[in-house]
Short mmCIF file of C-alpha atoms in Angstrom, two decimals:
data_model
loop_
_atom_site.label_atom_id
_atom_site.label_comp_id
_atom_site.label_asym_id
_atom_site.label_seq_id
_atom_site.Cartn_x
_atom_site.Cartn_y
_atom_site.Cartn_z
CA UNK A 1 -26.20 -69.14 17.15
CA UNK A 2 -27.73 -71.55 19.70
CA UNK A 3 -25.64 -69.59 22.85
CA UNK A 4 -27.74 -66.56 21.88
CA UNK A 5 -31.16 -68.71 23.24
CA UNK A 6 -29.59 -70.18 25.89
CA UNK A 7 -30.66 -69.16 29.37
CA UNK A 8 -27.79 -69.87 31.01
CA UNK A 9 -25.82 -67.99 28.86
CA UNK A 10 -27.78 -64.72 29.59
CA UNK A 11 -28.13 -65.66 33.43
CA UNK A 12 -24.26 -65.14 33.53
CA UNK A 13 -24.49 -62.06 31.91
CA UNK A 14 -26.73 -61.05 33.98
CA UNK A 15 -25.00 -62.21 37.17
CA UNK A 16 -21.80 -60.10 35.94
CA UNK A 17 -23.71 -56.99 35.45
CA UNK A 18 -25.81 -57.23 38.78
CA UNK A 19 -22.61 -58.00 40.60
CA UNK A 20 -20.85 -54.81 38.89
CA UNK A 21 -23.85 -52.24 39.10
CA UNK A 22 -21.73 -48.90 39.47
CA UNK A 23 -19.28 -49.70 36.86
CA UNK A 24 -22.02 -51.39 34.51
CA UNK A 25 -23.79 -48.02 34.90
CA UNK A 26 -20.47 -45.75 34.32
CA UNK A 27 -20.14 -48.22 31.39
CA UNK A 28 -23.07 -47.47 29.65
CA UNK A 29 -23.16 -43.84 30.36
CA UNK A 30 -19.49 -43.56 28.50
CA UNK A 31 -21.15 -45.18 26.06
CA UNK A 32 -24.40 -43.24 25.58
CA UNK A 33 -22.61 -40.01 26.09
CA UNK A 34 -20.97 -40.54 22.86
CA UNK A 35 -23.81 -41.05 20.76
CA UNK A 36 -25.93 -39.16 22.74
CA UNK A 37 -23.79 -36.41 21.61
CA UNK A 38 -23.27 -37.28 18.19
CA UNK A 39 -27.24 -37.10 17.60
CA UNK A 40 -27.86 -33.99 19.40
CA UNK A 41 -24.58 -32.22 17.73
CA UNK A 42 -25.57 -33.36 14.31
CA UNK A 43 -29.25 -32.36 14.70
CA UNK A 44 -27.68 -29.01 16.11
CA UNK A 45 -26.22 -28.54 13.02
CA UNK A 46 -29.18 -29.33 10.64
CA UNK A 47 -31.36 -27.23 12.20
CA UNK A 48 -29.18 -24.09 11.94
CA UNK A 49 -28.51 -24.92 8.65
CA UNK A 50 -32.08 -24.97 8.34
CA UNK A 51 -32.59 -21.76 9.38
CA UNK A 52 -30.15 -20.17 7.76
CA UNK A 53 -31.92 -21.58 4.18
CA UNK A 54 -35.07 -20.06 5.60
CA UNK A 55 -33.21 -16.89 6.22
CA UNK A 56 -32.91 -16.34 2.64
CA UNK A 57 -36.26 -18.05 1.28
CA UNK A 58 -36.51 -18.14 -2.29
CA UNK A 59 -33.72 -15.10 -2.52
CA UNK A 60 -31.51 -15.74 -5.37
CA UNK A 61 -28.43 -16.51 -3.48
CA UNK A 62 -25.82 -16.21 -5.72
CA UNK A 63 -26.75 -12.32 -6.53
CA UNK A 64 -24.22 -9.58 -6.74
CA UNK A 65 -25.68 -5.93 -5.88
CA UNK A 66 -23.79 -2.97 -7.83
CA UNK A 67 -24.32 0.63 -7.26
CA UNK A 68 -22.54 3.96 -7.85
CA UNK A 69 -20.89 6.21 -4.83
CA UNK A 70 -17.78 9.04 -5.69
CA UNK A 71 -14.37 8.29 -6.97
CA UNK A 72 -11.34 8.66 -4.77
CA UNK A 73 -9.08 9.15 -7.57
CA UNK A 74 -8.29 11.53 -10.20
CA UNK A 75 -8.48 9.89 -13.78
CA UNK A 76 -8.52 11.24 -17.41
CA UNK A 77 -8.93 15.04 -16.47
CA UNK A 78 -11.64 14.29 -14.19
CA UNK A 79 -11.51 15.41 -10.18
CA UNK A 80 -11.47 13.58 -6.95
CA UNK A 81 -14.81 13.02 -5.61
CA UNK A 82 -17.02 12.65 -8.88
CA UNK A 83 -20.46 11.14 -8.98
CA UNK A 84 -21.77 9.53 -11.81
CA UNK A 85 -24.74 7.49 -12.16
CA UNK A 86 -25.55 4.05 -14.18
CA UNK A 87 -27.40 3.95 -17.07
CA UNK A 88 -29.27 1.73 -19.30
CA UNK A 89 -26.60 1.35 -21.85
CA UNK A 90 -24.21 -0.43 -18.68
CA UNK A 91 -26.81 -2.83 -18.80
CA UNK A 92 -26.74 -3.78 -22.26
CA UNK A 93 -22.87 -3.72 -22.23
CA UNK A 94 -23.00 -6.09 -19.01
CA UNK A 95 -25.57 -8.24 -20.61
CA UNK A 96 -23.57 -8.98 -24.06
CA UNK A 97 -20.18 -9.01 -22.18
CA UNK A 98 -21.14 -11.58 -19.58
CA UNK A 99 -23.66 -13.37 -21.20
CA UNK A 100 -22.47 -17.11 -19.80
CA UNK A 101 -22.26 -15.93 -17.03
CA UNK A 102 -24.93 -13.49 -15.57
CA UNK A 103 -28.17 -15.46 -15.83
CA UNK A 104 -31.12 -12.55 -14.70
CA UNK A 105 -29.80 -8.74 -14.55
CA UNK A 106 -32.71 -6.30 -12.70
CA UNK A 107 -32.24 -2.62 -13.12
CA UNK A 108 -33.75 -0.22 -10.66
CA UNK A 109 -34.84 2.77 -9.62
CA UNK A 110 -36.17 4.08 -6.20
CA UNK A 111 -37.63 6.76 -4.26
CA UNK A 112 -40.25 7.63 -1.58
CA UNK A 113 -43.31 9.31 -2.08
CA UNK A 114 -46.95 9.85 -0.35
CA UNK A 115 -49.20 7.04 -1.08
CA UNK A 116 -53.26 7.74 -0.62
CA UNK A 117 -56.08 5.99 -0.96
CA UNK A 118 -59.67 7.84 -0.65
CA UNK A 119 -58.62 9.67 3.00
CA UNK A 120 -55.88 7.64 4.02
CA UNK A 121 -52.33 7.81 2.99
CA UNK A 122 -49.20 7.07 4.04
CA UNK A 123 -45.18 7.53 3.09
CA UNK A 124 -43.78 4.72 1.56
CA UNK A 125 -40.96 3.54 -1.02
CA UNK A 126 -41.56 3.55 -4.64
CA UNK A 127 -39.73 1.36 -6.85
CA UNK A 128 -39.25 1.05 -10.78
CA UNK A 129 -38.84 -2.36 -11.83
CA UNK A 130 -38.92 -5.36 -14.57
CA UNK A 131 -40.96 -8.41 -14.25
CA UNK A 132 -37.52 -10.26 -13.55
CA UNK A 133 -37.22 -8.66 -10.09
CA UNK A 134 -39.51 -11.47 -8.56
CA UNK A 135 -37.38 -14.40 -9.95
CA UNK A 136 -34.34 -12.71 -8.08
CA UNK A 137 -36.39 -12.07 -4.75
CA UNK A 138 -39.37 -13.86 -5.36
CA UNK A 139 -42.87 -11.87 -4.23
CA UNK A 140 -45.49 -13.97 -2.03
CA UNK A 141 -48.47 -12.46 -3.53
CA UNK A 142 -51.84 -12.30 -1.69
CA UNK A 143 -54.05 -11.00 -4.09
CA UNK A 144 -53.31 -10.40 -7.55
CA UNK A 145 -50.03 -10.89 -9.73
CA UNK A 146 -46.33 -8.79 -10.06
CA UNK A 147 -45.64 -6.90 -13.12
CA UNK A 148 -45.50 -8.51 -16.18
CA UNK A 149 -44.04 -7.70 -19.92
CA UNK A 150 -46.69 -5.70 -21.51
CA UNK A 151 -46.75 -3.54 -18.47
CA UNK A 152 -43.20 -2.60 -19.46
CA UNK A 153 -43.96 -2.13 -22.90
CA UNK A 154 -47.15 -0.09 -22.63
CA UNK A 155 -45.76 1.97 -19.76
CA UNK A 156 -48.85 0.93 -17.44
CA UNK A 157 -49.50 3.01 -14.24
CA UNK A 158 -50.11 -0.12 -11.61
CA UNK A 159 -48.36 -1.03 -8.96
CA UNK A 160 -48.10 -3.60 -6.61
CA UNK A 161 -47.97 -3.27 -2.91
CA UNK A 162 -47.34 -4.63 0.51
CA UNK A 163 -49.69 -6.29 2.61
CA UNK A 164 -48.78 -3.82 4.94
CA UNK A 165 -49.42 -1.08 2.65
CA UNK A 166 -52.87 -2.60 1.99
CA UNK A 167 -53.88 -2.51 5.61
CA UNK A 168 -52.87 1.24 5.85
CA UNK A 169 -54.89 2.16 2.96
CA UNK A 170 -57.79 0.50 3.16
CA UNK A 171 -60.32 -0.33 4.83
CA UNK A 172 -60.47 -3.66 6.31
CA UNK A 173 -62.10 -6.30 4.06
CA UNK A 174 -62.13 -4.51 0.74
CA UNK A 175 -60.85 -5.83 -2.54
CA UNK A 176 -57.59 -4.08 -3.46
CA UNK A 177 -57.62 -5.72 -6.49
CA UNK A 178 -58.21 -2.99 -9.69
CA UNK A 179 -58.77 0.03 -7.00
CA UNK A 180 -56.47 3.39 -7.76
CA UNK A 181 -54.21 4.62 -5.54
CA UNK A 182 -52.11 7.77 -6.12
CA UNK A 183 -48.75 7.90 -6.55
CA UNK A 184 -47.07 11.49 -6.49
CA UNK A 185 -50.74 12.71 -7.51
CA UNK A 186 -50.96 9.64 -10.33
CA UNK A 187 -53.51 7.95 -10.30
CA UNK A 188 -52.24 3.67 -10.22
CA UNK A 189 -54.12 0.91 -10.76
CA UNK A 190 -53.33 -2.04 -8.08
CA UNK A 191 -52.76 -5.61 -9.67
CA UNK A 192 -50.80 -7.20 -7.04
CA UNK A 193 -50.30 -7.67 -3.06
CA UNK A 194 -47.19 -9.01 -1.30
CA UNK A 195 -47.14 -10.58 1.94
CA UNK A 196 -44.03 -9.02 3.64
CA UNK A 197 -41.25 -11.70 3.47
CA UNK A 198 -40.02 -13.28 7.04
CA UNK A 199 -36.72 -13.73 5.21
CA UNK A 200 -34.01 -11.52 3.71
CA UNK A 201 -35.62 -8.88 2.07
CA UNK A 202 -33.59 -5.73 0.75
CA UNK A 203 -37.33 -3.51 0.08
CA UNK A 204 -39.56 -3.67 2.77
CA UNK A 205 -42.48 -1.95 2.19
CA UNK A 206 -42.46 -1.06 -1.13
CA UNK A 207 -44.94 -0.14 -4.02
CA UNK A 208 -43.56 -1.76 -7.20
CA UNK A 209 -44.08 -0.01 -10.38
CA UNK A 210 -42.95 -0.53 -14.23
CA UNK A 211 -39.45 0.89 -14.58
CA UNK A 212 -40.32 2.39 -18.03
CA UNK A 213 -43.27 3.86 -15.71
CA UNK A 214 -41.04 5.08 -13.28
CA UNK A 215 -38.32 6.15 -15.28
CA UNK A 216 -41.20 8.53 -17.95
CA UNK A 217 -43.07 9.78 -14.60
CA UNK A 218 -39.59 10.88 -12.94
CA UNK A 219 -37.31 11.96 -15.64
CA UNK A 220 -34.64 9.84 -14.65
CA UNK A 221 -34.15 8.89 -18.74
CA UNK A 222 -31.86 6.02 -19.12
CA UNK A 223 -30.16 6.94 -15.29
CA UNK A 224 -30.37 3.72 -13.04
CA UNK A 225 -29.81 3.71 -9.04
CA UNK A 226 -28.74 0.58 -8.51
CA UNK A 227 -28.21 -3.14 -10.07
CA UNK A 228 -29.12 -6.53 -8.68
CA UNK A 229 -27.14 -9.50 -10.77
CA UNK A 230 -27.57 -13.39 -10.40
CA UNK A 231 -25.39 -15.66 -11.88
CA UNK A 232 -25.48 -18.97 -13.63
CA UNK A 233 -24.85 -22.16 -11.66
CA UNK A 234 -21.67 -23.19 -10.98
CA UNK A 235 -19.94 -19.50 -12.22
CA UNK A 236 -16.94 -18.12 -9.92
CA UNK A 237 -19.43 -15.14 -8.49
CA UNK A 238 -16.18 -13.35 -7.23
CA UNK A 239 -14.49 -13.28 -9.91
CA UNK A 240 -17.62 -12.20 -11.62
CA UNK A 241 -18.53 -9.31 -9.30
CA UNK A 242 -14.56 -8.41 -10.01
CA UNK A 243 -14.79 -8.60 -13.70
CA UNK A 244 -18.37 -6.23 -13.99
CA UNK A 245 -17.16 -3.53 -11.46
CA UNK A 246 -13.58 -3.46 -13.52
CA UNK A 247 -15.99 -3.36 -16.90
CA UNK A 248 -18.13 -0.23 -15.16
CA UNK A 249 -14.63 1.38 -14.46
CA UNK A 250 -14.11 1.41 -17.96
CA UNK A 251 -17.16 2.66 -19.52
CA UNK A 252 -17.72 5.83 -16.75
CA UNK A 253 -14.25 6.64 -17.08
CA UNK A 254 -13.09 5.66 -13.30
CA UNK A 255 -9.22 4.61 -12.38
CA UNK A 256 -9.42 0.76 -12.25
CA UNK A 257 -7.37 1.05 -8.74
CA UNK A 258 -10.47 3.08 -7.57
CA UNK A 259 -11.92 1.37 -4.50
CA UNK A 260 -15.03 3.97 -3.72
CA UNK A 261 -16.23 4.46 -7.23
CA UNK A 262 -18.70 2.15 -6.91
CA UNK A 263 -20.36 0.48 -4.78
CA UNK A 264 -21.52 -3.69 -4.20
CA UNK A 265 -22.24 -6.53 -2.80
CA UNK A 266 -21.53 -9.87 -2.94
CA UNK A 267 -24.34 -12.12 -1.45
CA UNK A 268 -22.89 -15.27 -2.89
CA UNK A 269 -19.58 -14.44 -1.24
CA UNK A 270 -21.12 -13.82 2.14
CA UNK A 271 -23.25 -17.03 2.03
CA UNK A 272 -20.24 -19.18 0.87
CA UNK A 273 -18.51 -18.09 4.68
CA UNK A 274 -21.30 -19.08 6.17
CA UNK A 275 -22.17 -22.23 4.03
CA UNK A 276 -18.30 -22.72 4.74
CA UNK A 277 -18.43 -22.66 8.49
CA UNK A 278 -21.43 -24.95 8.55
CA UNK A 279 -19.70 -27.47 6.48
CA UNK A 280 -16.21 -26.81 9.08
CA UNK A 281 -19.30 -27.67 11.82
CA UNK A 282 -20.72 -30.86 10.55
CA UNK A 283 -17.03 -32.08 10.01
CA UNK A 284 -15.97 -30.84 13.74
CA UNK A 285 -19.36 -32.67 14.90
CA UNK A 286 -18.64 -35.96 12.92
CA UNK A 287 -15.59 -35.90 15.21
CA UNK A 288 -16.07 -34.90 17.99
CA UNK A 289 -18.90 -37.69 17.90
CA UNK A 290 -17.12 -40.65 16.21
CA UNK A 291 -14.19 -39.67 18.94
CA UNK A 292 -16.35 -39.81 22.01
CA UNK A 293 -18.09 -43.07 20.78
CA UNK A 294 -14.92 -44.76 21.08
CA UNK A 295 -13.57 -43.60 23.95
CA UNK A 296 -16.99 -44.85 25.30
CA UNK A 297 -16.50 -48.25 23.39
CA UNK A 298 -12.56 -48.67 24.69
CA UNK A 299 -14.20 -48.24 28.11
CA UNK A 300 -16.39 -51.20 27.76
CA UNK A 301 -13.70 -52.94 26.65
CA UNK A 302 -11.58 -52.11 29.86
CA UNK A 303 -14.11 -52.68 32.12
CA UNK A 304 -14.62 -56.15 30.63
CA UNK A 305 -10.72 -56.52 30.97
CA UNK A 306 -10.83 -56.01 34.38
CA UNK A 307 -14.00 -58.17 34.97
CA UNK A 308 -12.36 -61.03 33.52
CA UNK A 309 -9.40 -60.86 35.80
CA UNK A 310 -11.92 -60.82 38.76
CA UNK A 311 -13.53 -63.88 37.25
CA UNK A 312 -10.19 -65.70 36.62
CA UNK A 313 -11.01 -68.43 38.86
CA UNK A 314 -15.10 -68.71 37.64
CA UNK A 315 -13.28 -69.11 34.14
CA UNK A 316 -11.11 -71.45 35.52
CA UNK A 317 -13.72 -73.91 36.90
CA UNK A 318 -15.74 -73.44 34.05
CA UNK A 319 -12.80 -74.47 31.65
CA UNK A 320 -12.42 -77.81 34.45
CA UNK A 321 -16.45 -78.67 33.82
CA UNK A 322 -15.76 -78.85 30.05
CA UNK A 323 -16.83 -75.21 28.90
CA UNK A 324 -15.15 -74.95 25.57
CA UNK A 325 -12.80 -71.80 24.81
CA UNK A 326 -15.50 -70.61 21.97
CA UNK A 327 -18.30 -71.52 24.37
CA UNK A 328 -16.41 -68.03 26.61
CA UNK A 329 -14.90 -66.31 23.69
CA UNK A 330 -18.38 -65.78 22.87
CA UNK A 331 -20.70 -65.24 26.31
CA UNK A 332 -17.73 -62.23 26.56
CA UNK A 333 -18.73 -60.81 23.55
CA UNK A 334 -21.87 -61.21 23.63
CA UNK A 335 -22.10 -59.38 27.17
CA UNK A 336 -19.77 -56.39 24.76
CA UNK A 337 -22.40 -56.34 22.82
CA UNK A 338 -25.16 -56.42 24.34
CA UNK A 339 -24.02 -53.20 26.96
CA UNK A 340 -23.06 -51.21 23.25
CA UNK A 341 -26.74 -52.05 21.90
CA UNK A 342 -28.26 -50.54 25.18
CA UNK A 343 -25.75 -47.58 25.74
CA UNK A 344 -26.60 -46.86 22.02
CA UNK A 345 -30.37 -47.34 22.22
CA UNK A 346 -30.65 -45.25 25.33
CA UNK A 347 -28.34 -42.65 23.27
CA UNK A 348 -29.95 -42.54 20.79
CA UNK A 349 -33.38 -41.86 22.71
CA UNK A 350 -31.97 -38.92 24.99
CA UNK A 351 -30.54 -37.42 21.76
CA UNK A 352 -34.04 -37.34 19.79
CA UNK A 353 -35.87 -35.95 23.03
CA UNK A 354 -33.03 -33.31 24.10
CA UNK A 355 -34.16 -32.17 19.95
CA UNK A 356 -37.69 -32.31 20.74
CA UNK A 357 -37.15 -30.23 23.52
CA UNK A 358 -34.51 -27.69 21.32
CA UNK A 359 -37.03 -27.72 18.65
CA UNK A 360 -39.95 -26.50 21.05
CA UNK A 361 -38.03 -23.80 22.90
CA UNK A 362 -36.04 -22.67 19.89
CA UNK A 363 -37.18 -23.81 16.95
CA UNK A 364 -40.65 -22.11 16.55
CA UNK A 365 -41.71 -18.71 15.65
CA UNK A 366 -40.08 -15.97 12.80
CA UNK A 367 -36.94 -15.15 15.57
CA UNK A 368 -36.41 -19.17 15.44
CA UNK A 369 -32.90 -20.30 15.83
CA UNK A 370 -32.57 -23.66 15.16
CA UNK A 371 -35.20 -25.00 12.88
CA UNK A 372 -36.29 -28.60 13.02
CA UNK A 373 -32.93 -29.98 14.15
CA UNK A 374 -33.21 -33.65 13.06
CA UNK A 375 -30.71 -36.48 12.05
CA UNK A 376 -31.68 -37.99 9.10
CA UNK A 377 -32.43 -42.53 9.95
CA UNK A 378 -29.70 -43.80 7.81
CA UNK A 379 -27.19 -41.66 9.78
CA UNK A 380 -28.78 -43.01 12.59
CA UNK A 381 -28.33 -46.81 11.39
CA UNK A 382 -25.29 -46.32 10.68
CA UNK A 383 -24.19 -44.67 13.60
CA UNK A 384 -25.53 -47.72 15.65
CA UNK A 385 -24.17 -50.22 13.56
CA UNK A 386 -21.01 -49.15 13.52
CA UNK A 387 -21.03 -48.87 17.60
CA UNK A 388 -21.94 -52.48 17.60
CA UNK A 389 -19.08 -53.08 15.22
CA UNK A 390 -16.82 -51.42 17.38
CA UNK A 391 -18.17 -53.23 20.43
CA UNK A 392 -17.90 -56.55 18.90
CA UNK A 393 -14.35 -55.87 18.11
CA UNK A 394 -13.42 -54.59 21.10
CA UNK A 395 -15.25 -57.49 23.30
CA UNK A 396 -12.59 -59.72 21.50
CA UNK A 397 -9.46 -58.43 23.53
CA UNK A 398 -11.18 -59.80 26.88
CA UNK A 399 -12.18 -62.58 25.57
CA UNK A 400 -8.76 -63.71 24.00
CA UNK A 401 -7.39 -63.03 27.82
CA UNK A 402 -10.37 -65.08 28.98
CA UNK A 403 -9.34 -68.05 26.72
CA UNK A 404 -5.54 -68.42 26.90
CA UNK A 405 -5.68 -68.75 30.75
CA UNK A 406 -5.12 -72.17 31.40
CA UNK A 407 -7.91 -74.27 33.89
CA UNK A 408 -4.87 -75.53 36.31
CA UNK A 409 -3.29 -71.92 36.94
CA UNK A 410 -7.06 -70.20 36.95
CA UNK A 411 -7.94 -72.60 39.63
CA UNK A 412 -4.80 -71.37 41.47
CA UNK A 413 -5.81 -67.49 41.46
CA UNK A 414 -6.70 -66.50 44.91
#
């Protein structure tokens, strides 16, 4: 390891890179390029996957979303163009049918009605619900809690409402906390407020009330509107969503071939394309980067080909002074290497400022695109070890050419 210490060793290095500035410099740049790229494509990547996770928040992703429409077919005596409506008995059928494989099951119910408060009022969405609702599309709550059991049970009049909501109707500063609002000329007691989400959200502003509430204040009896289903880990949530809307078919009496009866749909489906093409993007990343770092390595490797040839006769009369074979073999490699380590370096630097940069101008704000688009360090150290590997390995094909020319015929080369 002396050779690495010695002066001389790095004055010749140097003297071959000063002598070669432009294609030093087209060198390195071949070089950086490649993992340049590589660490801005891969921090690309993470930060649109990023946002796409904040995109959804805490939002059950792997939810299926059922509701009824008309029939297109006739079936069993009944017409073309039926409606129907779910009930409450669907979702105890669903529940002890698909039991391994539906882990939270929200029924609801929805309408809009005139919300006031003292003089102020406003028209807004009112929606029946169970306490399980917030695990599926979790609520962030400002003041207050989100419905709970016993308001089921004891048919409570509260509600729970947007921050938005809140601002509308009242006055700025008070407690919403235990005040009444009315509801279709009810009288409801607030428990809860919800900071509108900056993710998916399928309510907006919405006032949330029991569903055994909503269901004894507007008749609907055991009628439902619409279903939201998450499944357990791990279950096949098409096959799922296929199995429950075949299973509906049956119990309202619809032709199983029926494609309007009802309708749905599947968020874990859409999210798998997209978790799909991000996965397709980090692969297509990986290789367009791995690619382009060794083109820029074999380049290095060329270059160093053709610098030996020019340096036939130096090699030559080195060789004649006693310079071993392993004493060149390794000032050649050692120059590969050492261009790889600063093409990388200097890659690597450009990469993490072009992300500042994309993190600044995109990254920031609810709209953002890209969301802190990092590379995590071990890719990093890995990335730049394995450019040094590849430009050790490639600084041996000079240097065996450097080494089998013989002293007599170098000294010859004009």
């Amino acid at each position: 390891m002396k050779f690495l210490f010695d002066s001389d060793t790095w004055q010749e290095i140097y003297g071959s890179i000063r002598k070669n500035k432009m294609r030093t410099v087209i060198t390195i740049i071949g070089v950086l390029w490649g993992i340049f790229l590589l660490v801005v494509l891969l921090g690309a990547a993470r930060g649109m996957e990023n946002g796409f996770n904040k995109l959804f928040g805490n939002f059950a992703t792997n939810s299926v979303f059922v509701w009824t429409q008309s029939t297109d077919t006739p079936f069993k005596g009944f017409q073309e163009g039926r409606r129907f409506r779910l009930t409450m008995n669907d979702i105890e059928v669903l529940k002890s049918e698909f039991s391994d494989e539906i882990q939270l099951l929200a029924p609801r119910n929805q309408t809009n009605n005139l919300l006031v408060h003292n003089f102020k009022s406003g028209d807004f969405r009112v929606s029946g619900d169970y306490p399980v609702l917030d695990q599926i599309q979790k609520k962030q709550l400002i003041f207050g809690r989100f419905l709970n059991g016993n308001d089921i049970l004891l048919n409570s009049k509260v509600t729970v409402i947007s921050e938005d909501m809140y601002k509308q109707l009242f006055d700025k500063g008070e407690m919403p906390i235990g005040e009444y609002i009315k509801i279709n000329s009810i009288n409801y007691k607030v428990i809860g407020v919800y900071k509108p989400s900056n993710t998916i959200d399928f309510d907006g502003d919405t006032a949330y009330i029991p569903f055994t509430t909503f269901r004894k204040v507007y008749n609907t009896a055991n009628k439902v509107d619409w279903m939201m289903i998450t499944a357990h880990e791990g279950t096949d949530i098409e096959q799922m969503e296929t199995d429950i809307l075949l299973t509906l078919k049956g119990l309202h009496k619809v032709h199983p071939e029926d494609k309007r009866a009802f309708g749905s749909v599947n968020l874990g489906k859409e999210i798998g394309k997209v978790t799909g093409f991000l996965t397709g993007m980090q692969f297509l990343t990986w290789f367009v980067g791995i690619a382009t770092l060794i083109a820029g390595v074999f380049a290095i490797g060329n270059i160093l080909l053709i610098t030996v040839k020019e340096r036939t006769k130096e090699i030559g009369i080195r060789r004649a002074l006693g310079a071993t074979p392993k004493s060149i073999r390794q000032q050649i490699i050692l120059e590969s290497v050492f261009l790889t380590t600063i093409a990388g370096m200097l890659g690597i630097v450009f990469g993490g400022f072009i992300l500042f940069l994309i993190d600044n101008f995109l990254g920031q704000g609810d709209d953002a695109i890209l969301i802190n688009p990092t590379v995590n360090i071990p890719i990093i150290f890995i990335a730049f070890a394995t450019l040094i590997v590849l430009g050790t390995m490639i600084g041996l094909i000079p240097a065996h050419m450097a080494t089998v020319v013989k002293p007599i015929e170098a000294l010859r080369e004009e």
